[in-house]
Short mmCIF file of C-alpha atoms and ligand atoms in Angstrom, two decimals:
data_model
loop_
_atom_site.label_atom_id
_atom_site.label_comp_id
_atom_site.label_asym_id
_atom_site.label_seq_id
_atom_site.Cartn_x
_atom_site.Cartn_y
_atom_site.Cartn_z
CA MET A 1 -21.22 -0.41 2.15
CA ILE A 2 -18.10 0.88 3.82
CA GLN A 3 -18.31 3.57 6.45
CA VAL A 4 -15.23 5.80 6.71
CA ASP A 5 -14.57 7.94 9.77
CA TYR A 6 -11.38 9.69 10.70
CA ILE A 7 -9.63 11.35 13.59
CA VAL A 8 -7.06 14.13 13.42
CA ASN A 9 -4.05 13.14 15.49
CA HIS A 10 -2.40 15.54 17.90
CA ILE A 11 1.00 15.29 16.22
CA PHE A 12 1.22 17.16 12.88
CA ASN A 13 -2.54 16.82 12.27
CA SER A 14 -2.01 13.48 10.61
CA ARG A 15 -5.19 11.50 10.07
CA THR A 16 -6.15 8.00 11.09
CA TYR A 17 -9.07 6.55 9.14
CA ILE A 18 -11.46 4.03 10.62
CA LEU A 19 -13.18 1.69 8.15
CA SER A 20 -16.22 -0.29 9.18
CA ASN A 21 -19.56 -1.58 7.99
CA ILE A 22 -22.76 -2.28 9.85
CA ALA A 23 -22.71 -5.95 8.93
CA SER A 24 -19.72 -6.91 11.05
CA ASN A 25 -17.79 -6.23 14.21
CA ASP A 26 -14.57 -5.85 12.27
CA VAL A 27 -12.74 -2.56 11.85
CA TRP A 28 -9.79 -1.67 9.67
CA LEU A 29 -7.55 1.36 10.09
CA VAL A 30 -5.58 3.40 7.61
CA ASP A 31 -2.48 4.52 9.54
CA CYS A 32 -2.41 4.75 13.32
CA GLY A 33 -1.72 7.85 15.43
CA ASP A 34 -3.74 8.65 18.58
CA PHE A 35 -4.94 5.16 19.34
CA ALA A 36 -6.92 6.18 22.45
CA LYS A 37 -9.14 8.33 20.20
CA VAL A 38 -9.64 5.37 17.86
CA LEU A 39 -10.74 3.21 20.79
CA ASP A 40 -13.33 5.86 21.75
CA ILE A 41 -14.83 5.67 18.28
CA ILE A 42 -14.84 1.93 17.64
CA ARG A 43 -16.57 1.08 20.95
CA GLY A 44 -16.04 -2.63 21.43
CA LYS A 45 -15.39 -3.46 17.79
CA HIS A 46 -12.31 -5.40 16.81
CA VAL A 47 -9.45 -3.96 14.76
CA ILE A 48 -8.31 -6.71 12.43
CA GLY A 49 -6.00 -4.83 10.10
CA VAL A 50 -4.14 -1.59 9.50
CA LEU A 51 -3.09 -0.35 6.07
CA LEU A 52 -0.04 1.92 6.21
CA THR A 53 0.00 4.69 3.61
CA HIS A 54 3.68 5.03 4.55
CA THR A 55 5.90 4.49 7.56
CA HIS A 56 6.76 8.04 8.63
CA SER A 57 6.48 8.38 12.40
CA ASP A 58 3.42 10.65 12.42
CA HIS A 59 1.44 7.88 10.70
CA ILE A 60 2.61 4.92 12.79
CA TYR A 61 3.18 6.18 16.34
CA GLY A 62 0.04 4.44 17.63
CA LEU A 63 1.03 0.99 16.35
CA SER A 64 2.60 -0.24 19.60
CA ASP A 65 -0.55 0.65 21.57
CA LEU A 66 -2.68 -0.94 18.86
CA LEU A 67 -0.64 -4.15 19.13
CA LYS A 68 -1.04 -4.21 22.92
CA THR A 69 -4.83 -3.99 22.63
CA PHE A 70 -5.23 -6.20 19.54
CA PRO A 71 -2.24 -8.58 19.51
CA ASP A 72 -3.54 -10.39 16.43
CA VAL A 73 -3.93 -7.25 14.30
CA LEU A 74 -2.41 -7.45 10.82
CA ILE A 75 -0.20 -4.59 9.61
CA TYR A 76 0.32 -4.03 5.89
CA THR A 77 3.16 -2.09 4.29
CA ASN A 78 5.56 -2.52 1.36
CA ASP A 79 9.07 -3.89 1.44
CA TYR A 80 10.71 -0.55 2.27
CA GLY A 81 8.14 0.08 5.01
CA TYR A 82 8.92 -3.32 6.53
CA GLY A 83 12.49 -2.12 7.05
CA ALA A 84 11.45 1.32 8.23
CA LEU A 85 9.32 -0.13 11.06
CA VAL A 86 12.56 -1.06 12.85
CA SER A 87 14.60 1.97 11.76
CA PRO A 88 14.12 5.30 13.56
CA LYS A 89 16.15 6.89 10.75
CA LEU A 90 13.90 5.56 7.98
CA ASN A 91 10.67 6.18 9.89
CA ILE A 92 12.13 9.60 10.84
CA SER A 93 11.19 9.33 14.53
CA LYS A 94 14.89 9.93 15.22
CA TYR A 95 14.63 13.47 13.84
CA HIS A 96 11.48 14.60 15.63
CA SER A 97 11.49 15.48 19.32
CA GLU A 98 7.77 14.66 19.44
CA PHE A 99 8.63 10.96 19.34
CA ASP A 100 10.74 8.46 21.16
CA ASP A 101 12.53 6.25 18.66
CA ILE A 102 9.91 4.05 16.99
CA ILE A 103 10.97 0.42 16.62
CA ILE A 104 8.36 -2.29 16.06
CA ASP A 105 10.53 -5.13 17.36
CA ASP A 106 8.17 -7.95 16.64
CA ARG A 107 7.19 -7.86 13.00
CA SER A 108 5.36 -11.19 13.02
CA ASN A 109 2.10 -9.25 12.50
CA VAL A 110 3.49 -7.35 9.51
CA SER A 111 2.74 -8.44 5.95
CA VAL A 112 4.56 -7.04 2.93
CA ILE A 113 2.28 -6.01 0.08
CA SER A 114 2.89 -4.29 -3.23
CA GLU A 115 0.98 -3.06 -6.24
CA GLY A 116 -1.02 -5.98 -7.58
CA SER A 117 -1.33 -7.80 -4.22
CA TYR A 118 -4.85 -9.08 -3.70
CA MET A 119 -6.63 -8.16 -0.49
CA ASP A 120 -10.18 -8.24 0.78
CA VAL A 121 -11.18 -5.51 3.24
CA LEU A 122 -14.66 -5.73 4.76
CA GLY A 123 -15.94 -7.69 1.78
CA ASN A 124 -14.53 -5.26 -0.80
CA LYS A 125 -11.54 -5.71 -3.05
CA LEU A 126 -8.70 -3.42 -2.01
CA ASN A 127 -6.59 -2.03 -4.84
CA ILE A 128 -3.02 -1.19 -3.94
CA TYR A 129 -0.81 1.29 -5.82
CA GLU A 130 2.84 2.12 -5.27
CA THR A 131 3.05 5.91 -5.08
CA PRO A 132 6.64 6.83 -4.05
CA GLY A 133 8.05 10.35 -4.06
CA HIS A 134 7.20 11.52 -0.56
CA ASP A 135 8.76 8.29 0.72
CA PRO A 136 9.54 4.90 -0.85
CA SER A 137 7.03 3.26 1.52
CA CYS A 138 4.10 5.24 0.08
CA LEU A 139 1.12 3.16 -0.98
CA THR A 140 -2.23 4.48 -2.15
CA PHE A 141 -5.27 2.33 -1.40
CA LYS A 142 -8.51 2.31 -3.34
CA LEU A 143 -11.50 0.82 -1.60
CA ASP A 144 -15.03 1.32 -2.87
CA ASN A 145 -15.16 5.04 -3.81
CA TYR A 146 -12.41 5.99 -1.41
CA LEU A 147 -8.83 6.74 -2.27
CA PHE A 148 -6.45 6.77 0.71
CA THR A 149 -3.45 8.71 -0.51
CA GLY A 150 -1.45 9.38 2.66
CA ASP A 151 1.16 12.07 1.98
CA ALA A 152 1.60 11.02 -1.66
CA PHE A 153 -1.29 13.32 -2.54
CA ILE A 154 -2.82 15.98 -0.30
CA PRO A 155 -5.20 18.17 -2.32
CA GLY A 156 -3.89 21.70 -2.64
CA ILE A 157 -0.50 20.92 -1.11
CA LYS A 158 2.72 20.22 -3.01
CA VAL A 159 4.14 16.78 -2.24
CA PHE A 160 6.91 17.12 0.31
CA THR A 161 10.02 15.34 -0.97
CA SER A 162 12.82 16.61 1.26
CA PHE A 163 13.06 13.69 3.69
CA LYS A 164 15.53 10.88 3.06
CA GLY A 165 14.04 8.70 0.34
CA GLY A 166 12.02 11.55 -1.14
CA ASN A 167 12.15 12.05 -4.90
CA LYS A 168 10.52 14.86 -6.87
CA TYR A 169 10.39 12.92 -10.13
CA ASP A 170 8.70 9.94 -8.47
CA ALA A 171 6.28 12.32 -6.71
CA LYS A 172 5.19 13.78 -10.05
CA LYS A 173 4.64 10.31 -11.53
CA SER A 174 2.70 9.25 -8.43
CA THR A 175 0.49 12.34 -8.55
CA GLU A 176 -0.33 11.51 -12.18
CA LYS A 177 -1.10 7.93 -11.21
CA ILE A 178 -3.39 9.02 -8.38
CA LEU A 179 -5.23 11.54 -10.56
CA SER A 180 -5.75 8.83 -13.19
CA LEU A 181 -7.70 6.88 -10.55
CA TYR A 182 -9.97 9.83 -9.82
CA THR A 183 -13.58 9.81 -11.01
CA SER A 184 -16.53 12.03 -10.12
CA ASP A 185 -17.50 9.54 -7.35
CA THR A 186 -14.07 9.46 -5.75
CA LYS A 187 -13.56 10.62 -2.20
CA ILE A 188 -9.95 11.51 -1.57
CA CYS A 189 -8.74 10.75 1.94
CA PRO A 190 -5.32 12.32 2.47
CA GLY A 191 -2.82 11.82 5.27
CA HIS A 192 -3.19 15.22 6.92
CA GLY A 193 -5.72 17.93 7.51
CA GLU A 194 -8.03 19.29 10.13
CA ILE A 195 -11.05 19.97 8.02
CA GLU A 196 -13.33 18.24 5.60
CA ARG A 197 -12.51 20.49 2.63
CA ALA A 198 -9.71 18.16 1.57
CA VAL A 199 -12.20 15.41 0.77
CA ASN A 200 -13.90 15.46 -2.65
CA ILE A 201 -11.57 18.03 -4.19
CA PRO A 202 -9.07 16.63 -6.67
CA LEU A 203 -6.69 19.61 -6.60
ZN1 LIG O 1 2.69 12.75 7.31
#
């Protein structure tokens, strides 16, 4: 069984999820913000992979620290995200004073995935869905009962589509796709939020 914890990052209240199980020392992350807080929680466990819901700066600013601590970590994003990791314009760090320009120079740890790619995460099949609209790099991940939606779907909040690459029509289609994955057991894990109320509520 997967255990899912999360931290709320200090920039824009983005969330970093920490996936683990009691059977192993392996940890996976969904997005990466305040990495020091992640280290506090994982206590000696090993981060082997990070799934990027999208490559906007508030969801990736901890990646360089993560790579320093776990040089063999695997980073997963789609084709557009692969480009955005080296583009402060596309990852929007250029437009936010909270960040220095984010450029992940060495992308040898980065794997490009897309809808239909097969992945195993902590012994469970990971389902990957392209959910553009907020950004072309948006992926939604389904693992066990959990749905990691990033900023493609935040319960109760309209999808923000005003950044470069945003598209209202795509956002509507992606919302429909995400809701079609929802069942009574689903726990929705969005990309932002300080409080638990966002989990378990479809809208
Ligand atoms: Zn965000």
